[in-house]
Short mmCIF file of N, CA and C in Angstrom, two decimals:
data_model
loop_
_atom_site.label_atom_id
_atom_site.label_comp_id
_atom_site.label_asym_id
_atom_site.label_seq_id
_atom_site.Cartn_x
_atom_site.Cartn_y
_atom_site.Cartn_z
N UNK A 1 -16.64 11.13 -9.39
CA UNK A 1 -15.86 9.82 -9.32
C UNK A 1 -14.86 10.86 -10.15
N UNK A 2 -13.25 10.10 -9.34
CA UNK A 2 -11.21 10.58 -10.01
C UNK A 2 -11.33 9.44 -11.20
N UNK A 3 -10.04 10.30 -11.00
CA UNK A 3 -8.95 9.13 -11.78
C UNK A 3 -7.49 8.31 -10.43
N UNK A 4 -7.34 8.01 -10.43
CA UNK A 4 -6.37 7.59 -9.84
C UNK A 4 -4.70 6.78 -10.88
N UNK A 5 -4.27 6.54 -10.85
CA UNK A 5 -2.83 6.33 -11.30
C UNK A 5 -2.18 6.44 -9.94
N UNK A 6 -1.36 5.05 -9.39
CA UNK A 6 0.01 5.08 -7.94
C UNK A 6 0.94 4.30 -9.47
N UNK A 7 2.45 4.12 -8.73
CA UNK A 7 3.09 3.22 -9.66
C UNK A 7 4.10 3.01 -7.62
N UNK A 8 4.44 1.87 -8.31
CA UNK A 8 5.06 0.72 -6.92
C UNK A 8 6.15 1.35 -7.07
N UNK A 9 6.46 0.25 -6.08
CA UNK A 9 7.92 -0.64 -6.60
C UNK A 9 8.51 0.14 -7.44
N UNK A 10 9.50 0.80 -7.17
CA UNK A 10 9.79 2.17 -7.87
C UNK A 10 12.25 1.54 -7.37
N UNK A 11 12.50 1.20 -7.99
CA UNK A 11 14.37 1.20 -7.85
C UNK A 11 15.49 2.36 -7.75
N UNK A 12 16.06 1.47 -6.84
CA UNK A 12 16.77 3.48 -6.37
C UNK A 12 17.40 3.47 -7.61
N UNK A 13 17.74 4.66 -8.37
CA UNK A 13 17.92 5.47 -9.02
C UNK A 13 17.20 5.49 -10.86
N UNK A 14 16.18 5.00 -9.77
CA UNK A 14 15.34 5.39 -11.69
C UNK A 14 15.40 6.81 -11.85
N UNK A 15 14.75 6.98 -13.63
CA UNK A 15 14.59 8.37 -13.67
C UNK A 15 13.81 9.08 -13.24
N UNK A 16 13.93 9.33 -11.65
CA UNK A 16 11.85 9.52 -11.34
C UNK A 16 11.71 10.78 -12.10
N UNK A 17 12.46 11.79 -13.01
CA UNK A 17 11.40 12.98 -13.82
C UNK A 17 10.78 12.49 -14.77
N UNK A 18 11.35 11.56 -15.85
CA UNK A 18 10.64 10.94 -16.86
C UNK A 18 9.30 9.73 -16.61
N UNK A 19 9.61 9.19 -14.82
CA UNK A 19 8.55 8.29 -14.51
C UNK A 19 7.70 8.60 -14.35
N UNK A 20 7.62 10.05 -13.85
CA UNK A 20 5.93 11.18 -13.07
C UNK A 20 5.55 11.92 -14.72
N UNK A 21 6.67 11.65 -15.76
CA UNK A 21 6.35 12.23 -16.76
C UNK A 21 4.67 11.31 -17.90
N UNK A 22 5.32 10.17 -17.52
CA UNK A 22 4.08 8.50 -17.79
C UNK A 22 3.17 8.31 -16.61
N UNK A 23 3.58 8.74 -16.09
CA UNK A 23 2.71 8.59 -14.85
C UNK A 23 1.45 9.94 -15.18
N UNK A 24 1.96 11.45 -14.94
CA UNK A 24 0.33 12.01 -15.48
C UNK A 24 0.23 11.54 -17.08
N UNK A 25 0.55 10.84 -17.83
CA UNK A 25 0.61 10.73 -19.49
C UNK A 25 -0.96 9.86 -18.89
N UNK A 26 -0.24 9.26 -17.73
CA UNK A 26 -1.47 7.61 -18.27
C UNK A 26 -2.46 8.51 -17.25
N UNK A 27 -2.72 9.71 -15.63
CA UNK A 27 -3.39 9.74 -15.80
C UNK A 27 -4.78 10.63 -16.32
N UNK A 28 -3.43 11.13 -17.67
CA UNK A 28 -3.81 12.40 -18.21
C UNK A 28 -5.56 11.99 -19.77
N UNK A 29 -5.06 9.97 -19.05
CA UNK A 29 -6.25 9.42 -20.03
C UNK A 29 -7.03 9.09 -19.87
N UNK A 30 -7.68 9.27 -17.86
CA UNK A 30 -8.21 9.83 -17.31
C UNK A 30 -9.12 10.69 -17.03
N UNK A 31 -9.04 12.21 -17.80
CA UNK A 31 -8.96 13.86 -17.04
C UNK A 31 -10.72 13.56 -17.40
N UNK A 32 -11.46 13.09 -18.59
CA UNK A 32 -12.52 13.30 -18.11
C UNK A 32 -13.01 12.78 -16.55
N UNK A 33 -12.71 11.26 -15.65
CA UNK A 33 -12.95 11.25 -14.58
C UNK A 33 -13.05 12.64 -13.29
N UNK A 34 -12.16 13.14 -13.54
CA UNK A 34 -11.26 14.63 -12.63
C UNK A 34 -11.52 15.67 -13.07
N UNK A 35 -12.63 16.38 -13.31
CA UNK A 35 -12.07 17.96 -13.69
C UNK A 35 -12.02 18.64 -13.34
N UNK A 36 -12.25 19.09 -11.93
CA UNK A 36 -12.03 20.09 -10.90
C UNK A 36 -10.31 20.10 -10.06
N UNK A 37 -9.44 19.30 -10.66
CA UNK A 37 -7.96 19.22 -10.02
C UNK A 37 -7.56 18.24 -10.86
N UNK A 38 -5.44 18.57 -11.19
CA UNK A 38 -5.22 17.39 -11.18
C UNK A 38 -3.94 17.39 -10.24
N UNK A 39 -3.75 16.57 -9.86
CA UNK A 39 -2.95 16.94 -8.32
C UNK A 39 -1.87 15.02 -9.13
N UNK A 40 0.15 15.69 -8.85
CA UNK A 40 0.90 14.75 -7.86
C UNK A 40 1.83 15.19 -7.27
N UNK A 41 2.15 13.04 -7.07
CA UNK A 41 2.98 13.18 -6.18
C UNK A 41 3.90 12.21 -6.50
N UNK A 42 5.57 12.49 -6.17
CA UNK A 42 6.61 11.97 -6.55
C UNK A 42 7.53 11.62 -5.40
N UNK A 43 8.10 10.69 -5.52
CA UNK A 43 9.28 10.30 -4.33
C UNK A 43 10.40 9.75 -5.08
N UNK A 44 11.51 8.90 -4.26
CA UNK A 44 11.88 8.18 -4.90
C UNK A 44 11.14 6.45 -4.78
N UNK A 45 10.21 6.73 -3.92
CA UNK A 45 9.85 5.39 -3.74
C UNK A 45 7.99 4.87 -5.01
N UNK A 46 7.64 6.34 -4.58
CA UNK A 46 5.73 5.63 -5.41
C UNK A 46 5.84 7.00 -6.42
N UNK A 47 4.87 6.99 -7.29
CA UNK A 47 4.17 7.90 -7.70
C UNK A 47 3.10 8.42 -7.30
N UNK A 48 2.36 9.04 -7.41
CA UNK A 48 0.81 9.16 -7.27
C UNK A 48 -0.12 10.78 -7.94
N UNK A 49 -0.74 9.85 -8.76
CA UNK A 49 -1.26 11.33 -9.62
C UNK A 49 -3.07 10.85 -9.45
N UNK A 50 -3.49 11.73 -9.16
CA UNK A 50 -5.35 12.09 -9.61
C UNK A 50 -5.94 13.08 -10.21
N UNK A 51 -6.99 13.01 -11.07
CA UNK A 51 -7.35 14.44 -11.24
C UNK A 51 -9.73 13.55 -10.81
N UNK A 52 -8.94 14.56 -10.04
CA UNK A 52 -10.65 14.64 -9.33
C UNK A 52 -11.70 15.65 -10.06
N UNK A 53 -12.50 15.37 -8.90
CA UNK A 53 -14.39 15.82 -8.93
C UNK A 53 -15.05 15.89 -8.02
N UNK A 54 -14.87 16.43 -8.14
CA UNK A 54 -15.30 17.84 -5.98
C UNK A 54 -16.27 17.15 -5.57
N UNK A 55 -16.50 16.47 -4.70
CA UNK A 55 -18.29 16.23 -4.59
C UNK A 55 -18.22 17.02 -2.82
N UNK A 56 -16.90 15.86 -2.16
CA UNK A 56 -16.88 16.42 -1.17
C UNK A 56 -15.65 17.68 -0.50
N UNK A 57 -15.47 18.80 0.32
CA UNK A 57 -14.22 19.20 0.75
C UNK A 57 -14.76 19.76 -1.14
N UNK A 58 -15.46 20.14 -1.57
CA UNK A 58 -15.34 21.05 -2.61
C UNK A 58 -14.08 21.93 -2.23
N UNK A 59 -14.00 23.08 -1.49
CA UNK A 59 -13.03 24.11 -1.53
C UNK A 59 -11.29 23.91 -1.08
N UNK A 60 -11.57 22.31 0.26
CA UNK A 60 -10.61 21.90 -0.78
C UNK A 60 -10.03 20.06 -0.57
N UNK A 61 -9.52 19.41 -0.10
CA UNK A 61 -9.90 18.55 -0.70
C UNK A 61 -8.68 17.48 -1.86
N UNK A 62 -7.45 18.44 -2.54
CA UNK A 62 -7.64 18.58 -3.39
C UNK A 62 -5.86 16.50 -2.29
N UNK A 63 -6.06 16.32 -4.13
CA UNK A 63 -5.57 14.87 -3.66
C UNK A 63 -4.38 15.05 -4.41
N UNK A 64 -3.31 14.10 -4.05
CA UNK A 64 -2.52 13.23 -3.58
C UNK A 64 -2.27 14.53 -1.79
N UNK A 65 -3.49 12.93 -1.17
CA UNK A 65 -3.97 14.09 0.61
C UNK A 65 -2.25 13.71 0.78
N UNK A 66 -1.91 14.15 1.56
CA UNK A 66 -0.07 14.64 2.62
C UNK A 66 -1.46 13.95 4.21
N UNK A 67 -0.10 12.83 4.85
CA UNK A 67 -1.15 13.58 5.91
C UNK A 67 0.05 14.82 6.77
N UNK A 68 -0.60 15.15 7.44
CA UNK A 68 -0.03 15.90 8.57
C UNK A 68 1.80 16.44 8.55
N UNK A 69 2.00 15.31 9.27
CA UNK A 69 3.72 15.09 8.69
C UNK A 69 5.03 14.97 6.99
N UNK A 70 3.23 15.43 6.32
CA UNK A 70 4.20 14.69 5.01
C UNK A 70 4.49 13.82 4.88
N UNK A 71 3.92 12.35 5.92
CA UNK A 71 5.00 10.99 5.29
C UNK A 71 3.64 10.22 4.59
N UNK A 72 2.56 9.91 4.45
CA UNK A 72 1.99 9.66 3.79
C UNK A 72 1.05 11.52 2.00
N UNK A 73 0.82 10.05 0.94
CA UNK A 73 0.38 10.79 -0.10
C UNK A 73 -0.60 9.79 -0.55
N UNK A 74 -2.27 10.24 -0.01
CA UNK A 74 -3.41 9.27 -0.66
C UNK A 74 -4.01 9.74 -2.37
N UNK A 75 -4.66 8.38 -2.74
CA UNK A 75 -5.35 8.84 -3.57
C UNK A 75 -6.44 8.13 -3.67
N UNK A 76 -7.69 9.22 -4.19
CA UNK A 76 -8.76 8.09 -2.68
C UNK A 76 -10.29 8.21 -4.75
N UNK A 77 -10.75 7.47 -5.51
CA UNK A 77 -11.39 8.06 -5.51
C UNK A 77 -12.72 6.90 -5.61
N UNK A 78 -13.88 7.73 -4.90
CA UNK A 78 -15.49 7.21 -4.28
C UNK A 78 -15.15 8.71 -3.11
N UNK A 79 -16.27 7.58 -1.83
CA UNK A 79 -16.61 8.78 -0.68
C UNK A 79 -16.93 7.08 1.00
N UNK A 80 -16.14 7.84 1.27
CA UNK A 80 -16.24 6.52 3.00
C UNK A 80 -17.64 8.38 3.52
N UNK A 81 -18.02 7.45 3.62
CA UNK A 81 -19.65 8.30 4.41
C UNK A 81 -20.00 8.04 6.20
N UNK A 82 -18.87 7.67 6.02
CA UNK A 82 -18.53 7.30 7.23
C UNK A 82 -17.59 8.15 8.61
N UNK A 83 -17.07 9.01 7.07
CA UNK A 83 -15.38 9.61 7.77
C UNK A 83 -16.03 11.02 8.72
N UNK A 84 -16.67 11.75 9.08
CA UNK A 84 -16.56 12.10 10.40
C UNK A 84 -16.68 11.22 11.37
N UNK A 85 -17.67 9.83 11.83
CA UNK A 85 -17.94 9.60 12.47
C UNK A 85 -16.15 8.58 12.87
N UNK A 86 -15.01 8.40 11.54
CA UNK A 86 -14.30 8.03 11.46
C UNK A 86 -12.60 9.40 12.29
N UNK A 87 -13.05 10.53 12.11
CA UNK A 87 -12.36 10.96 12.13
C UNK A 87 -12.68 11.72 14.00
N UNK A 88 -14.16 11.29 14.68
CA UNK A 88 -13.98 11.63 15.37
C UNK A 88 -13.05 10.76 16.31
N UNK A 89 -12.19 9.74 15.98
CA UNK A 89 -12.11 8.93 16.70
C UNK A 89 -10.87 8.64 16.99
N UNK A 90 -9.82 10.28 16.51
CA UNK A 90 -8.86 10.35 15.83
C UNK A 90 -8.52 11.82 16.70
N UNK A 91 -8.66 10.83 17.28
CA UNK A 91 -7.94 12.45 18.61
C UNK A 91 -5.86 12.59 18.23
N UNK A 92 -5.92 13.96 17.91
CA UNK A 92 -4.70 14.05 17.37
C UNK A 92 -4.22 14.00 16.66
N UNK A 93 -4.96 13.76 15.68
CA UNK A 93 -4.41 14.23 13.75
C UNK A 93 -5.46 15.22 14.10
N UNK A 94 -4.70 16.23 13.29
CA UNK A 94 -4.90 17.58 12.95
C UNK A 94 -4.81 17.33 11.29
N UNK A 95 -6.31 17.20 11.29
CA UNK A 95 -6.54 17.69 9.21
C UNK A 95 -6.63 18.37 9.75
N UNK A 96 -6.06 18.08 7.66
CA UNK A 96 -5.70 20.19 7.38
C UNK A 96 -6.82 20.79 5.89
N UNK A 97 -8.26 20.08 6.41
CA UNK A 97 -9.22 19.67 4.46
C UNK A 97 -10.22 19.03 5.02
N UNK A 98 -11.26 19.56 4.66
CA UNK A 98 -12.09 18.92 4.84
C UNK A 98 -12.93 17.87 4.31
N UNK A 99 -11.58 17.13 3.07
CA UNK A 99 -12.54 16.12 2.55
C UNK A 99 -12.60 14.38 3.14
N UNK A 100 -13.48 14.12 2.51
CA UNK A 100 -14.72 12.77 3.51
C UNK A 100 -13.19 11.93 3.54
N UNK A 101 -11.67 12.10 1.82
CA UNK A 101 -10.76 11.49 2.87
C UNK A 101 -9.66 11.37 3.77
N UNK A 102 -9.28 12.69 3.58
CA UNK A 102 -8.95 12.15 4.81
C UNK A 102 -8.89 11.81 5.64
N UNK A 103 -9.99 10.59 6.56
CA UNK A 103 -9.13 10.20 8.45
C UNK A 103 -8.23 8.93 7.33
N UNK A 104 -8.29 8.35 6.29
CA UNK A 104 -7.51 7.68 5.95
C UNK A 104 -6.02 7.42 6.00
N UNK A 105 -5.26 8.55 5.98
CA UNK A 105 -4.91 8.90 6.43
C UNK A 105 -4.58 8.77 8.41
N UNK A 106 -5.39 9.61 9.03
CA UNK A 106 -5.31 9.16 10.13
C UNK A 106 -4.97 7.87 10.47
N UNK A 107 -6.09 6.89 10.10
CA UNK A 107 -5.77 5.23 10.63
C UNK A 107 -5.44 5.18 9.92
N UNK A 108 -4.49 5.35 8.95
CA UNK A 108 -3.23 4.90 8.69
C UNK A 108 -2.41 4.48 9.39
N UNK A 109 -2.56 5.55 10.59
CA UNK A 109 -0.98 6.15 11.16
C UNK A 109 -0.97 5.61 12.72
N UNK A 110 -2.55 5.39 12.95
CA UNK A 110 -3.04 4.44 14.66
C UNK A 110 -2.72 2.51 14.08
N UNK A 111 -3.46 2.51 12.81
CA UNK A 111 -4.09 0.88 12.63
C UNK A 111 -3.24 0.60 11.32
N UNK A 112 -2.71 0.62 10.24
CA UNK A 112 -2.28 -0.10 9.02
C UNK A 112 -3.73 0.22 8.18
N UNK A 113 -3.23 -1.49 7.13
CA UNK A 113 -4.46 -1.64 6.87
C UNK A 113 -5.79 -2.53 7.84
N UNK A 114 -5.61 -3.05 8.53
CA UNK A 114 -6.59 -2.94 8.58
C UNK A 114 -7.78 -1.95 9.32
N UNK A 115 -7.96 -0.36 8.90
CA UNK A 115 -8.66 1.20 8.56
C UNK A 115 -9.51 0.65 8.19
N UNK A 116 -9.50 -0.49 6.11
CA UNK A 116 -10.28 -0.62 4.85
C UNK A 116 -11.91 -1.15 6.57
N UNK A 117 -11.27 -2.04 6.47
CA UNK A 117 -12.50 -3.10 7.99
C UNK A 117 -13.85 -1.20 8.00
N UNK A 118 -12.73 -0.66 8.50
CA UNK A 118 -13.97 0.73 9.11
C UNK A 118 -14.61 1.88 8.02
N UNK A 119 -14.32 1.43 6.43
CA UNK A 119 -14.81 2.41 5.76
C UNK A 119 -15.75 1.15 5.69
N UNK A 120 -16.70 2.84 5.67
CA UNK A 120 -17.92 2.71 5.30
C UNK A 120 -18.49 3.77 3.52
N UNK A 121 -18.46 3.27 2.09
CA UNK A 121 -18.10 4.32 1.12
C UNK A 121 -18.00 3.48 -0.16
N UNK A 122 -17.85 3.98 -0.78
CA UNK A 122 -17.60 4.12 -2.15
C UNK A 122 -16.06 4.02 -3.03
N UNK A 123 -15.01 3.50 -2.78
CA UNK A 123 -13.37 3.58 -2.97
C UNK A 123 -13.00 2.80 -3.62
N UNK A 124 -12.01 3.22 -4.50
CA UNK A 124 -10.45 2.14 -5.18
C UNK A 124 -9.58 3.82 -4.42
N UNK A 125 -8.96 2.67 -3.84
CA UNK A 125 -7.78 4.09 -3.04
C UNK A 125 -6.29 3.12 -3.34
N UNK A 126 -5.19 4.36 -3.31
CA UNK A 126 -3.64 4.09 -3.59
C UNK A 126 -3.19 5.14 -2.44
N UNK A 127 -2.02 4.32 -1.10
CA UNK A 127 -1.81 5.08 -0.32
C UNK A 127 -0.57 4.54 -0.01
N UNK A 128 0.80 5.28 -0.04
CA UNK A 128 2.05 5.79 -0.61
C UNK A 128 2.42 6.56 1.42
N UNK A 129 3.42 5.46 2.14
CA UNK A 129 3.90 5.94 3.17
C UNK A 129 5.44 5.81 3.07
N UNK A 130 6.36 6.75 2.64
CA UNK A 130 7.11 7.17 2.33
C UNK A 130 8.15 7.19 2.97
N UNK A 131 8.00 7.05 5.01
CA UNK A 131 8.37 7.01 5.80
C UNK A 131 8.74 5.31 6.23
N UNK A 132 7.65 4.06 5.78
CA UNK A 132 8.28 3.19 5.84
C UNK A 132 8.51 2.75 4.89
N UNK A 133 8.43 3.43 3.66
CA UNK A 133 8.33 2.61 2.83
C UNK A 133 7.47 1.30 1.65
N UNK A 134 6.16 2.05 2.30
CA UNK A 134 4.64 1.17 2.71
C UNK A 134 4.24 1.10 1.57
N UNK A 135 2.90 0.90 0.56
CA UNK A 135 1.35 1.45 0.07
C UNK A 135 0.51 0.07 0.76
N UNK A 136 -0.27 0.21 -0.02
CA UNK A 136 -1.83 0.74 0.26
C UNK A 136 -2.44 0.51 -0.61
N UNK A 137 -3.05 -0.26 -1.01
CA UNK A 137 -4.15 -0.79 -2.21
C UNK A 137 -5.28 -1.11 -1.49
N UNK A 138 -6.39 -0.45 -2.34
CA UNK A 138 -7.54 -0.97 -1.44
C UNK A 138 -8.90 -0.83 -2.90
N UNK A 139 -9.90 -1.73 -2.59
CA UNK A 139 -11.22 -1.64 -3.85
C UNK A 139 -12.48 -1.68 -2.41
N UNK A 140 -13.67 -1.07 -2.54
CA UNK A 140 -14.23 -1.49 -1.29
C UNK A 140 -14.74 -2.31 -1.71
N UNK A 141 -15.81 -3.14 -0.89
CA UNK A 141 -16.38 -4.50 -0.58
C UNK A 141 -16.80 -5.15 -2.15
N UNK A 142 -18.65 -3.91 -2.72
CA UNK A 142 -19.44 -4.02 -3.59
C UNK A 142 -18.32 -4.06 -5.32
N UNK A 143 -16.61 -3.25 -4.91
CA UNK A 143 -16.55 -3.34 -6.60
C UNK A 143 -16.86 -2.26 -7.14
N UNK A 144 -17.65 -1.12 -6.55
CA UNK A 144 -18.13 0.53 -7.04
C UNK A 144 -17.55 1.12 -8.21
N UNK A 145 -15.89 1.47 -7.28
CA UNK A 145 -15.18 2.36 -8.13
C UNK A 145 -14.42 1.54 -8.23
N UNK A 146 -13.87 0.99 -10.15
CA UNK A 146 -13.32 0.31 -10.50
C UNK A 146 -11.53 1.54 -10.18
N UNK A 147 -10.98 0.02 -10.17
CA UNK A 147 -9.10 -0.42 -10.55
C UNK A 147 -8.65 -1.48 -10.78
N UNK A 148 -7.76 -1.46 -11.18
CA UNK A 148 -6.82 -2.22 -12.36
C UNK A 148 -5.53 -1.92 -11.42
N UNK A 149 -5.28 -2.54 -12.01
CA UNK A 149 -3.11 -2.75 -11.96
C UNK A 149 -2.57 -4.13 -12.67
N UNK A 150 -1.68 -3.35 -12.37
CA UNK A 150 -0.17 -4.35 -13.50
C UNK A 150 0.49 -3.87 -14.10
N UNK A 151 2.10 -5.38 -13.51
CA UNK A 151 3.28 -4.67 -13.79
C UNK A 151 4.12 -4.08 -15.05
N UNK A 152 4.96 -2.91 -15.34
CA UNK A 152 5.64 -2.92 -16.56
C UNK A 152 7.09 -3.81 -16.50
N UNK A 153 8.08 -3.54 -17.64
CA UNK A 153 8.33 -4.39 -18.14
C UNK A 153 9.53 -4.80 -16.72
N UNK A 154 9.76 -3.08 -15.99
CA UNK A 154 10.78 -2.98 -15.43
C UNK A 154 9.71 -4.15 -13.73
N UNK A 155 8.71 -4.16 -13.05
CA UNK A 155 8.46 -4.94 -12.55
C UNK A 155 8.00 -4.22 -12.27
N UNK A 156 7.74 -2.40 -12.18
CA UNK A 156 6.97 -1.88 -11.49
C UNK A 156 5.30 -2.58 -11.31
N UNK A 157 5.44 -2.13 -10.19
CA UNK A 157 3.43 -2.00 -10.35
C UNK A 157 2.83 -0.68 -10.31
N UNK A 158 1.96 -0.71 -10.79
CA UNK A 158 1.14 0.79 -11.50
C UNK A 158 -0.53 -0.15 -11.17
N UNK A 159 -1.70 1.35 -10.70
CA UNK A 159 -2.58 0.78 -10.88
C UNK A 159 -3.17 2.20 -11.13
N UNK A 160 -4.06 1.55 -11.78
CA UNK A 160 -5.63 3.16 -12.29
C UNK A 160 -7.16 2.56 -11.97
N UNK A 161 -7.30 3.88 -11.97
CA UNK A 161 -9.31 3.86 -12.64
C UNK A 161 -9.84 2.99 -13.61
N UNK A 162 -8.80 3.55 -14.66
CA UNK A 162 -9.28 2.94 -16.07
C UNK A 162 -8.35 1.86 -16.58
N UNK A 163 -9.09 0.31 -17.69
CA UNK A 163 -7.34 0.01 -18.41
C UNK A 163 -7.83 0.72 -19.19
N UNK A 164 -8.13 1.32 -19.52
CA UNK A 164 -7.48 1.98 -20.87
C UNK A 164 -5.74 3.64 -19.80
N UNK A 165 -5.73 3.77 -18.69
CA UNK A 165 -4.87 4.52 -18.50
C UNK A 165 -3.02 3.36 -18.13
N UNK A 166 -2.68 2.26 -18.62
CA UNK A 166 -2.35 1.51 -18.98
C UNK A 166 -1.80 0.75 -19.24
N UNK A 167 -2.30 1.00 -21.31
CA UNK A 167 -2.38 -0.05 -21.91
C UNK A 167 -1.02 0.67 -22.39
N UNK A 168 0.18 0.60 -23.08
CA UNK A 168 0.81 0.78 -23.40
C UNK A 168 2.47 1.39 -22.80
N UNK A 169 1.93 1.16 -21.34
CA UNK A 169 2.93 1.03 -20.25
C UNK A 169 2.54 -0.61 -19.26
N UNK A 170 2.51 -1.27 -18.99
CA UNK A 170 1.48 -2.76 -18.59
C UNK A 170 1.44 -3.47 -19.42
N UNK A 171 2.38 -4.62 -19.15
CA UNK A 171 2.73 -6.07 -19.51
C UNK A 171 1.57 -6.75 -19.97
N UNK A 172 0.67 -6.02 -18.62
CA UNK A 172 -0.24 -7.64 -18.79
C UNK A 172 -1.21 -6.50 -16.98
N UNK A 173 -2.90 -6.17 -17.77
CA UNK A 173 -3.28 -5.87 -17.18
C UNK A 173 -4.34 -6.37 -16.66
N UNK A 174 -4.98 -5.97 -15.11
CA UNK A 174 -6.13 -7.39 -15.20
C UNK A 174 -6.89 -6.83 -13.71
N UNK A 175 -7.98 -6.84 -13.18
CA UNK A 175 -9.68 -5.67 -12.72
C UNK A 175 -8.34 -6.52 -11.83
N UNK A 176 -8.88 -4.89 -10.17
CA UNK A 176 -7.59 -5.21 -9.43
C UNK A 176 -9.91 -5.66 -8.03
N UNK A 177 -9.27 -7.17 -7.62
CA UNK A 177 -10.23 -7.25 -7.39
C UNK A 177 -11.52 -6.63 -6.02
N UNK A 178 -12.93 -6.72 -6.09
CA UNK A 178 -13.80 -5.58 -5.11
C UNK A 178 -13.17 -6.41 -4.10
N UNK A 179 -13.24 -5.58 -2.24
CA UNK A 179 -13.00 -6.69 -1.65
C UNK A 179 -11.18 -6.96 -0.54
N UNK A 180 -10.90 -6.28 -1.94
CA UNK A 180 -8.83 -6.64 -1.37
C UNK A 180 -8.47 -5.24 -1.48
#
């Protein structure tokens, strides 16, 4: 299991350094979910933080996982069982690691949100596409991997693997529905 935190719908002129600190603090509340790695990505559109438990791609696979062109940042809690098959069908994408989740970046660039229907596994994910200024949040159909979402007072969307990461940050917190 890993712990993800994502902050989306940032407005121009936001205090990115303060929001980054807030996201890292929220992520640290779920540190027990991932003792192997802590990572953070921040730009003027989104912030992603992850506490990683390394199971597949132990030597690599640090998250957030960037795309080879640097436009995507991806955090995933879970495992993509058919990642080898999906990666074989992604010619031209230069994989940088051996994480089972990196294939999501390759699929996003070719298929957009439709990629989710091709994933066989258990997962909760948050992906930021800086070039398109879009994000994707998804959860496996059975809801094995937990995910919660809420909005803060400024209207920013927050997602996290555990509800406690969002307490004191979001005005309302709800489970992100399985299969969405």
